[in-house]
mmCIF file of C-alpha atoms in Angstrom:
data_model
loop_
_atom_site.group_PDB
_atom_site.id
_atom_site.type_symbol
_atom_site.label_atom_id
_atom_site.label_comp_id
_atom_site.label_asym_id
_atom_site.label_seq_id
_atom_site.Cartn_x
_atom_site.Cartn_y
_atom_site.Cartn_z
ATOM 1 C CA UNK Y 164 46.570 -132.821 36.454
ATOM 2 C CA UNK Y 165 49.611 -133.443 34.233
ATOM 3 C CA UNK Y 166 52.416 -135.596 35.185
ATOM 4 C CA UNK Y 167 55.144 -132.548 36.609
ATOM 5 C CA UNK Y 168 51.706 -130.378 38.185
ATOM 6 C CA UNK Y 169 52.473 -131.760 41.567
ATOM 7 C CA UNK Y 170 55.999 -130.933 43.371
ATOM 8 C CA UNK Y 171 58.563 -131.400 41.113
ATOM 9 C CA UNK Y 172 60.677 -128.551 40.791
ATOM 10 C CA UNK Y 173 63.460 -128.985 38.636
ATOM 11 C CA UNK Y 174 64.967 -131.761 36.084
ATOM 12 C CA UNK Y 175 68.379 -132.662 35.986
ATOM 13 C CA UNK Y 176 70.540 -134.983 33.720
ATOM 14 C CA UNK Y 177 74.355 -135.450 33.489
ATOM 15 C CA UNK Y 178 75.108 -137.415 30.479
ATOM 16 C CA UNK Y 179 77.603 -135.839 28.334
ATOM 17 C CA UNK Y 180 75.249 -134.037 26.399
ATOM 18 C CA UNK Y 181 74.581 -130.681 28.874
ATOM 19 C CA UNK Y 182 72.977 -128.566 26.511
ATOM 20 C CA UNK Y 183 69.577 -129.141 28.339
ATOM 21 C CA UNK Y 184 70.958 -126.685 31.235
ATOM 22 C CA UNK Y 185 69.236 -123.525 31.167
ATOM 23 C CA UNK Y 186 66.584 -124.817 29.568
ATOM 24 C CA UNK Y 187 62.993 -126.275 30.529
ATOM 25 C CA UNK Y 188 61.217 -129.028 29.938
ATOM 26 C CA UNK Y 189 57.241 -129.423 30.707
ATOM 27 C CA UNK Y 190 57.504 -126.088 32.576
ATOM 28 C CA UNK Y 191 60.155 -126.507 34.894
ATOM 29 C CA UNK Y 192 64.190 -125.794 34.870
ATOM 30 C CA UNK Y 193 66.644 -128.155 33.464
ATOM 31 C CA UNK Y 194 69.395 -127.712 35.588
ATOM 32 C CA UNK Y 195 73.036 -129.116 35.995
ATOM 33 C CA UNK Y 196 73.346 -131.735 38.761
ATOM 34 C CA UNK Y 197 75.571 -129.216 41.150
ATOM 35 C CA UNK Y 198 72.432 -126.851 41.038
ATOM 36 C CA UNK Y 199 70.091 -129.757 42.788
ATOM 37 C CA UNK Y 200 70.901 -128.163 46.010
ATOM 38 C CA UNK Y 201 69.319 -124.925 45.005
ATOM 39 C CA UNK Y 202 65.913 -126.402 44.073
ATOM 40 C CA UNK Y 203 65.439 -129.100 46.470
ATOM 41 C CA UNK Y 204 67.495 -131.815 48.614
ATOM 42 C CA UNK Y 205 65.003 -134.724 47.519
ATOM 43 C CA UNK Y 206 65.658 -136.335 44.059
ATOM 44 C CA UNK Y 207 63.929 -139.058 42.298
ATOM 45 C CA UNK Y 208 66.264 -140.968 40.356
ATOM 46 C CA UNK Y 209 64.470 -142.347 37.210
ATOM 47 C CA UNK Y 210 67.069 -144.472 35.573
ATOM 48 C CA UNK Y 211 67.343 -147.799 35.887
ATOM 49 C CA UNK Y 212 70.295 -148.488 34.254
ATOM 50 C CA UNK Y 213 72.108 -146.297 36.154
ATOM 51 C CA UNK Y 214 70.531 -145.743 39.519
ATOM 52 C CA UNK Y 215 73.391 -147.249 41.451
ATOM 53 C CA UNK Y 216 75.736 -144.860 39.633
ATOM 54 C CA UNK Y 217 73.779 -142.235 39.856
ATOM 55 C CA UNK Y 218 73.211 -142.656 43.651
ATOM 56 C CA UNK Y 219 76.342 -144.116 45.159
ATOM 57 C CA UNK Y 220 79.259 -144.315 43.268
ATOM 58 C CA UNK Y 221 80.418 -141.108 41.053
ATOM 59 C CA UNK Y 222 76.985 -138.764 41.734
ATOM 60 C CA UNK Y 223 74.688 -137.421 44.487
ATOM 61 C CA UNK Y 224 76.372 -138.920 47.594
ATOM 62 C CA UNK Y 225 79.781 -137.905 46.889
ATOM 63 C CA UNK Y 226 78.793 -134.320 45.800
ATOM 64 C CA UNK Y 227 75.836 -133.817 48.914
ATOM 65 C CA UNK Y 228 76.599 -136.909 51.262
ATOM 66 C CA UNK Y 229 73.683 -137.180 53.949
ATOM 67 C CA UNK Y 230 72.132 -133.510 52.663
ATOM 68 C CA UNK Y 231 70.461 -135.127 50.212
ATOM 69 C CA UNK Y 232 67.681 -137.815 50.200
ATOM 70 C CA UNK Y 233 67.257 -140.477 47.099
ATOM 71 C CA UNK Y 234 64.744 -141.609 45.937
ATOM 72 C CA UNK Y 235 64.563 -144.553 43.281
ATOM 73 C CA UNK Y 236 61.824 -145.237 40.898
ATOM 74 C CA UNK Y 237 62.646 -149.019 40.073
#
């Protein structure tokens, strides 16, 4: 069993560099972060760095508010 064969269903990254979007990765979508919604309203946030940000402050909360559940890696 490979690391993405259980129940993740899409990846998604907002840095400034988008051109991932419409793409996959390891099988599954690479998708913009206003398309979460459509796959799934659980994410697993896996950067450290920027968890808070990614989170809280400028992301996921402010987009989806309590429709979405974070999760955090570190």
């Amino acid at each position: 069993m490979g690391l993405f064969d259980n129940k993740l269903k899409a990846i998604s990254d907002n840095n400034n560099n988008n051109n991932m979007w419409g793409t996959t990765f390891c099988d599954r979508s690479c998708i913009s972060p206003d398309d979460i919604m459509h796959f799934s309203k659980n994410v697993i946030i896996s950067s450290k760095d920027f968890e808070n940000e990614i989170e809280v402050e400028v992301q996921l909360k402010q987009k989806f508010g309590n429709n979405i559940n974070t999760y955090r890696l570190y």
